[in-house]
CSV table of N, CA and C in Angstrom, one decimal:
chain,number,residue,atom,x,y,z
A,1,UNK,N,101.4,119.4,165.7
A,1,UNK,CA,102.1,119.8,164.5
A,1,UNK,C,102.5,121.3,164.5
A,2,UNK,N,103.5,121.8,164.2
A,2,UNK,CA,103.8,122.9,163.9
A,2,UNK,C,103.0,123.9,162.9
A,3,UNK,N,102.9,124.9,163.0
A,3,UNK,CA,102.7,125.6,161.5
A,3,UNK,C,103.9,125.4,160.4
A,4,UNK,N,104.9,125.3,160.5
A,4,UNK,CA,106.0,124.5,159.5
A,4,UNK,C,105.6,123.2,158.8
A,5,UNK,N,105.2,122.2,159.9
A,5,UNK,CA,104.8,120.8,159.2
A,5,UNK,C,103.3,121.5,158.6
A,6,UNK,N,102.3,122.2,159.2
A,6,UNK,CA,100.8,122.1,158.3
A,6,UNK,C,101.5,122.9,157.0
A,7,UNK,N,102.1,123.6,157.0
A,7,UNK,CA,102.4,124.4,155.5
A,7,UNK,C,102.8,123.8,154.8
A,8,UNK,N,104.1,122.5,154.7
A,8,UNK,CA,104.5,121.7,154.3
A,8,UNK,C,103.4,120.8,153.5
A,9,UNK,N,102.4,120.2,154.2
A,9,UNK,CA,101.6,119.0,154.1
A,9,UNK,C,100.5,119.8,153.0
A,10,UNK,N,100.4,121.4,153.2
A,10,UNK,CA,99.5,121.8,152.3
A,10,UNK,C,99.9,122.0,151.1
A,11,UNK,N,101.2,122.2,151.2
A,11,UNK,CA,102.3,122.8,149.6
A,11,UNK,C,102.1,121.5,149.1
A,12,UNK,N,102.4,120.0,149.9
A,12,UNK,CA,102.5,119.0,149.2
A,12,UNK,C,100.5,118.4,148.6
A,13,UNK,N,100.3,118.7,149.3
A,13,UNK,CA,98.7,118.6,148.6
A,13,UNK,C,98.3,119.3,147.7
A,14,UNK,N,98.8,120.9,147.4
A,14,UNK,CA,98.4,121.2,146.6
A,14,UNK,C,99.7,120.9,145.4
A,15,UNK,N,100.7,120.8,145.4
A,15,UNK,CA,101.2,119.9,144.6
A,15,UNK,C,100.5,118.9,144.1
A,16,UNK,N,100.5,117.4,144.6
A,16,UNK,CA,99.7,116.5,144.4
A,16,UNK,C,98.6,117.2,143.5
A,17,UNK,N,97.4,117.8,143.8
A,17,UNK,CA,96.3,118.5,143.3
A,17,UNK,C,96.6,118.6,141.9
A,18,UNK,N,97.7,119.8,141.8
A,18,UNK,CA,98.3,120.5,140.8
A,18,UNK,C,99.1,119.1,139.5
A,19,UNK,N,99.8,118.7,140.0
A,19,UNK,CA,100.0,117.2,139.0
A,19,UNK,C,99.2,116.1,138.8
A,20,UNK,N,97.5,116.1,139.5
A,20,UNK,CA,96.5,115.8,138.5
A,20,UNK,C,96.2,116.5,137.7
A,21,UNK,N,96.2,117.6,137.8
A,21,UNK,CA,95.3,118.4,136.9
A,21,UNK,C,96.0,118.7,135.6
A,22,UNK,N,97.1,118.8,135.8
A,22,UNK,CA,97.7,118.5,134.9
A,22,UNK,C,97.8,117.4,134.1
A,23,UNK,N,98.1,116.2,134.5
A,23,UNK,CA,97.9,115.1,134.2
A,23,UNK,C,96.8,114.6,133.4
A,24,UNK,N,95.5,115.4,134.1
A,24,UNK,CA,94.4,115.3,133.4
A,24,UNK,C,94.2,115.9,132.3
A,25,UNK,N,94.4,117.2,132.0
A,25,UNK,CA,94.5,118.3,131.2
A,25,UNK,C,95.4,117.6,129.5
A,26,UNK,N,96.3,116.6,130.2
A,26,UNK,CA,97.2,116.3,129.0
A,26,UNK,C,96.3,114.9,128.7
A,27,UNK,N,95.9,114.4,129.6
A,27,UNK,CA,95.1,113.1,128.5
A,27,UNK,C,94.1,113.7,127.6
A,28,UNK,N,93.0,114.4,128.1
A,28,UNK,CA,92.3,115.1,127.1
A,28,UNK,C,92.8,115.7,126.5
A,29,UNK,N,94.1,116.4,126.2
A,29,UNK,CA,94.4,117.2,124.8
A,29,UNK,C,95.2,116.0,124.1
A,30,UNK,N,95.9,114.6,124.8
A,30,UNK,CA,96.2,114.0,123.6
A,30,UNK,C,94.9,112.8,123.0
A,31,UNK,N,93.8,112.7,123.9
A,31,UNK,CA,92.7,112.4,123.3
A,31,UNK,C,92.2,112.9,122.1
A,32,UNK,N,91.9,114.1,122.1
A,32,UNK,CA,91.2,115.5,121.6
A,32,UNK,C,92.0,115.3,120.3
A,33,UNK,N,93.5,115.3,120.0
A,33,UNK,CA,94.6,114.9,119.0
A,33,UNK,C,94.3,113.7,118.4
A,34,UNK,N,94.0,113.1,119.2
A,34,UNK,CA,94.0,111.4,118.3
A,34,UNK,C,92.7,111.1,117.6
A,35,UNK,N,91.6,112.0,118.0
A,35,UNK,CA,90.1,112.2,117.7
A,35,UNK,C,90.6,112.8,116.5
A,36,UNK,N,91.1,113.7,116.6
A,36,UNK,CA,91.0,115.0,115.6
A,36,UNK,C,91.5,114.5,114.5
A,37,UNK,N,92.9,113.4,114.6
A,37,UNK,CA,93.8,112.8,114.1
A,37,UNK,C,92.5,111.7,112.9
A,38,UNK,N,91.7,111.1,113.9
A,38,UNK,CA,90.8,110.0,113.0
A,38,UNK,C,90.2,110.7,112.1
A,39,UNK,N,89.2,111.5,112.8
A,39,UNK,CA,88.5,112.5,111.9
A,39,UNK,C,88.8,112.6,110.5
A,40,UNK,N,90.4,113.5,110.5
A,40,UNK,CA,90.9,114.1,109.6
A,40,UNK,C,91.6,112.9,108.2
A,41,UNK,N,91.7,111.7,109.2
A,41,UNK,CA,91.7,110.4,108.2
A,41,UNK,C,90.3,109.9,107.5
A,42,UNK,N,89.3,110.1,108.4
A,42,UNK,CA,88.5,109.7,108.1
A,42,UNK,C,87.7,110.9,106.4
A,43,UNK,N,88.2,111.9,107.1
A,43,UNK,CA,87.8,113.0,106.2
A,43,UNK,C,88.4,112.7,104.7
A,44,UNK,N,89.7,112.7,104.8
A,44,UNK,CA,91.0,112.1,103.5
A,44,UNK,C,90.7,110.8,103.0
A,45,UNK,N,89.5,110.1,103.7
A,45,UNK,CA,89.2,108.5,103.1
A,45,UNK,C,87.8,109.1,102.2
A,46,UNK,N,86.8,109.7,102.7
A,46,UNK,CA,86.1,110.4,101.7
A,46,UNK,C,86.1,110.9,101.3
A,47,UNK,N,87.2,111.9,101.0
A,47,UNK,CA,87.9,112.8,99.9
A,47,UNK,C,88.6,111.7,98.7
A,48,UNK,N,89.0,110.8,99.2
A,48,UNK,CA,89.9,110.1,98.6
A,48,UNK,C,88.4,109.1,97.5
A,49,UNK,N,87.6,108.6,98.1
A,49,UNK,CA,86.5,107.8,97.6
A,49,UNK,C,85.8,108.5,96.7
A,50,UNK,N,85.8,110.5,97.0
A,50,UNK,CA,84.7,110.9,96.5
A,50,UNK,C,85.2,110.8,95.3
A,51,UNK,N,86.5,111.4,95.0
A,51,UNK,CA,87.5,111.7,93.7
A,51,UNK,C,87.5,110.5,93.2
A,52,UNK,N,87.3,109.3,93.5
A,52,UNK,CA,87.4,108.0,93.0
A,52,UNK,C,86.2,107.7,92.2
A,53,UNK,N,85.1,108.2,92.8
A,53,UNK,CA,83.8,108.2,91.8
A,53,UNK,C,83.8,109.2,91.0
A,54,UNK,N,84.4,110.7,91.1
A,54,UNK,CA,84.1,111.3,90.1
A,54,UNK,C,85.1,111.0,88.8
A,55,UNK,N,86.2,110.4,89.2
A,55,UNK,CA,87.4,110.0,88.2
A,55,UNK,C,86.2,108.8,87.1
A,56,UNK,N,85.5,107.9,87.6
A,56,UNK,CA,84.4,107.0,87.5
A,56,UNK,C,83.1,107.2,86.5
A,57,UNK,N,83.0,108.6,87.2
A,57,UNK,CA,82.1,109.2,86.2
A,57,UNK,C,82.6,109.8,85.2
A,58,UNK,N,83.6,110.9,85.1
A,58,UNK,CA,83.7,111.2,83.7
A,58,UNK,C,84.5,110.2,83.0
A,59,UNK,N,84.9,108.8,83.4
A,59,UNK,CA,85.2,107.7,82.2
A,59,UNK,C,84.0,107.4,81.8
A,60,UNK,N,82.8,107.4,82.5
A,60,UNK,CA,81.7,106.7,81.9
A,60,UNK,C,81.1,108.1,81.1
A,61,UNK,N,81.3,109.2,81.6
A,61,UNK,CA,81.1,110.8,80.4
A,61,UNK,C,81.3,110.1,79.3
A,62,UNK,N,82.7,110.0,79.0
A,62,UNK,CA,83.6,110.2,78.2
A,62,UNK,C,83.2,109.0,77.1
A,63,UNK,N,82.8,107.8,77.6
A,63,UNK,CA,81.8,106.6,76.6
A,63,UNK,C,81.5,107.1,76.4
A,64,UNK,N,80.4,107.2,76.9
A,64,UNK,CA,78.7,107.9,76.6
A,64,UNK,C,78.5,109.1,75.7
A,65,UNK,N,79.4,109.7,75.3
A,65,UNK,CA,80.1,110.6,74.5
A,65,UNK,C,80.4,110.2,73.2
A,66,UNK,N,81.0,109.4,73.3
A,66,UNK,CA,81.7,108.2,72.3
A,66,UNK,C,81.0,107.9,71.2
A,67,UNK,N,80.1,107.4,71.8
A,67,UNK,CA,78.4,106.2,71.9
A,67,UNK,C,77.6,107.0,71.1
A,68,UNK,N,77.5,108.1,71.7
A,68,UNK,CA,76.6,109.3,71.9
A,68,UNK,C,77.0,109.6,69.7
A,69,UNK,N,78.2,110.2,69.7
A,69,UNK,CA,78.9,110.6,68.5
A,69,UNK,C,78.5,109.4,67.6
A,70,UNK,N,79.3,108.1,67.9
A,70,UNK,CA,78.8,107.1,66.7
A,70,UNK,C,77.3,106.9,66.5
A,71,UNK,N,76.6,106.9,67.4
A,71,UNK,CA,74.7,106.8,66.9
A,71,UNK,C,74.8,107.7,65.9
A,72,UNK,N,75.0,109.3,66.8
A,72,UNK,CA,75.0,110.6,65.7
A,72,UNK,C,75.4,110.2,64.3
A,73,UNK,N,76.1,110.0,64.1
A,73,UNK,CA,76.9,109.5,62.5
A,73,UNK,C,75.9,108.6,62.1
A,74,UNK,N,75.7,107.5,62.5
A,74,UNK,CA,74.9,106.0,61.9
A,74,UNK,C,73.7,107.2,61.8
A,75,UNK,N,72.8,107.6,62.6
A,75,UNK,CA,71.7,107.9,62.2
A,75,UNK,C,71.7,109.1,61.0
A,76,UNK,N,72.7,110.5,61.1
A,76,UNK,CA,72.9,110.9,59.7
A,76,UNK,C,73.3,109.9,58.5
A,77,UNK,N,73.6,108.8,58.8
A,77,UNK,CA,74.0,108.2,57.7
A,77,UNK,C,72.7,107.4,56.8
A,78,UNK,N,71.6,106.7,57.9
A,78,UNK,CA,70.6,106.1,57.8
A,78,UNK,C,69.5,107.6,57.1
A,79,UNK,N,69.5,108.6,57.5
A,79,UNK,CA,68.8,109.9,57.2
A,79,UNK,C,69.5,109.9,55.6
A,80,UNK,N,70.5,110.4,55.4
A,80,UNK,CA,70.8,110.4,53.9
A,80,UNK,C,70.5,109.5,53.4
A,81,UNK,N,70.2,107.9,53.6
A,81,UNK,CA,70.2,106.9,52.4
A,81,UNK,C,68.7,107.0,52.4
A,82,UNK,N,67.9,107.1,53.8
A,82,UNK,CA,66.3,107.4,53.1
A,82,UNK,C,66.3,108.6,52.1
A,83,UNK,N,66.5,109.6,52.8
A,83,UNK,CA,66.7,110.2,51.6
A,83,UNK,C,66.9,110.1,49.9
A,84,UNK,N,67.8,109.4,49.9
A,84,UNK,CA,67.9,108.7,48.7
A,84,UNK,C,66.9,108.2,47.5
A,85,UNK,N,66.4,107.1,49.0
A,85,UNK,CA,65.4,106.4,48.4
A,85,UNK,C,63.8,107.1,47.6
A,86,UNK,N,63.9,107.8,48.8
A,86,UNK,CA,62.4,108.6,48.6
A,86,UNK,C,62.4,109.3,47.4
A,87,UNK,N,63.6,110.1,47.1
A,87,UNK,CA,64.0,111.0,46.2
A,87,UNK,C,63.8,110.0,44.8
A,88,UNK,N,64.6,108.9,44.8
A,88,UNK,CA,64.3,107.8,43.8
A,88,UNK,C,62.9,107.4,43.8
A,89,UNK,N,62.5,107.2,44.6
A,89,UNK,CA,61.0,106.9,44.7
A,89,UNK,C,60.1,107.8,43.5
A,90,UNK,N,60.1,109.3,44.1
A,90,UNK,CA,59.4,110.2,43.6
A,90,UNK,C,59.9,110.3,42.5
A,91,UNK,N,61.3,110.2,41.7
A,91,UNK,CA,61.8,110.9,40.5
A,91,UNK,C,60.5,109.8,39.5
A,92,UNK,N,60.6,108.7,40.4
A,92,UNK,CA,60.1,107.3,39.2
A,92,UNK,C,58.7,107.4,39.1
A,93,UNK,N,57.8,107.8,40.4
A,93,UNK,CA,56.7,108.2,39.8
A,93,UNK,C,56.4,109.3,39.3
A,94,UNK,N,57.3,110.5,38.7
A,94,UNK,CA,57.0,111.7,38.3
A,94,UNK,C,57.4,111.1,36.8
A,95,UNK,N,57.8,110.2,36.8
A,95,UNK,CA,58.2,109.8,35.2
A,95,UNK,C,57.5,108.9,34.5
């Protein structure tokens, strides 16, 4: 072989070489993308769930509140009418 042909055979090996590595270089970065890709779905699916429960909880706040207010009322209202009574009570034995 010439020095012509070995130079040849080595430009084409290191070509070959060079368009794996390449080759390789772009599967892991569009791996690395499609990972990153899930991830970031996966991330927007628990963002998306978290906001779903806390939307969840302050409707159940928001009862409970409600709930909360009408006892408040009934039990002032139940407080005045003892009231009442006792007051009646006492006026009748002071008399």
């Amino acid at each position: 072989m010439s020095r012509l042909q070995n130079a040849g055979e080595r430009l084409e090996n290191a070509l070959a070489t060079l368009e794996q590595a390449v080759e390789s270089r772009l599967a892991r970065s569009e791996a690395a993308l499609q990972s990153g890709e899930s991830e970031s779905a996966a991330a927007q699916a628990r963002s998306a769930e978290m906001r779903a429960q806390l939307d969840a909880l302050k409707h159940d706040y928001d009862v409970l509140a409600q709930v909360t207010e009408t006892v408040s009322q009934r039990l002032d209202g139940a407080v005045g009418q003892l009231r009442v009574v006792l007051n009646d009570e006492t006026e009748r034995k002071q008399a």
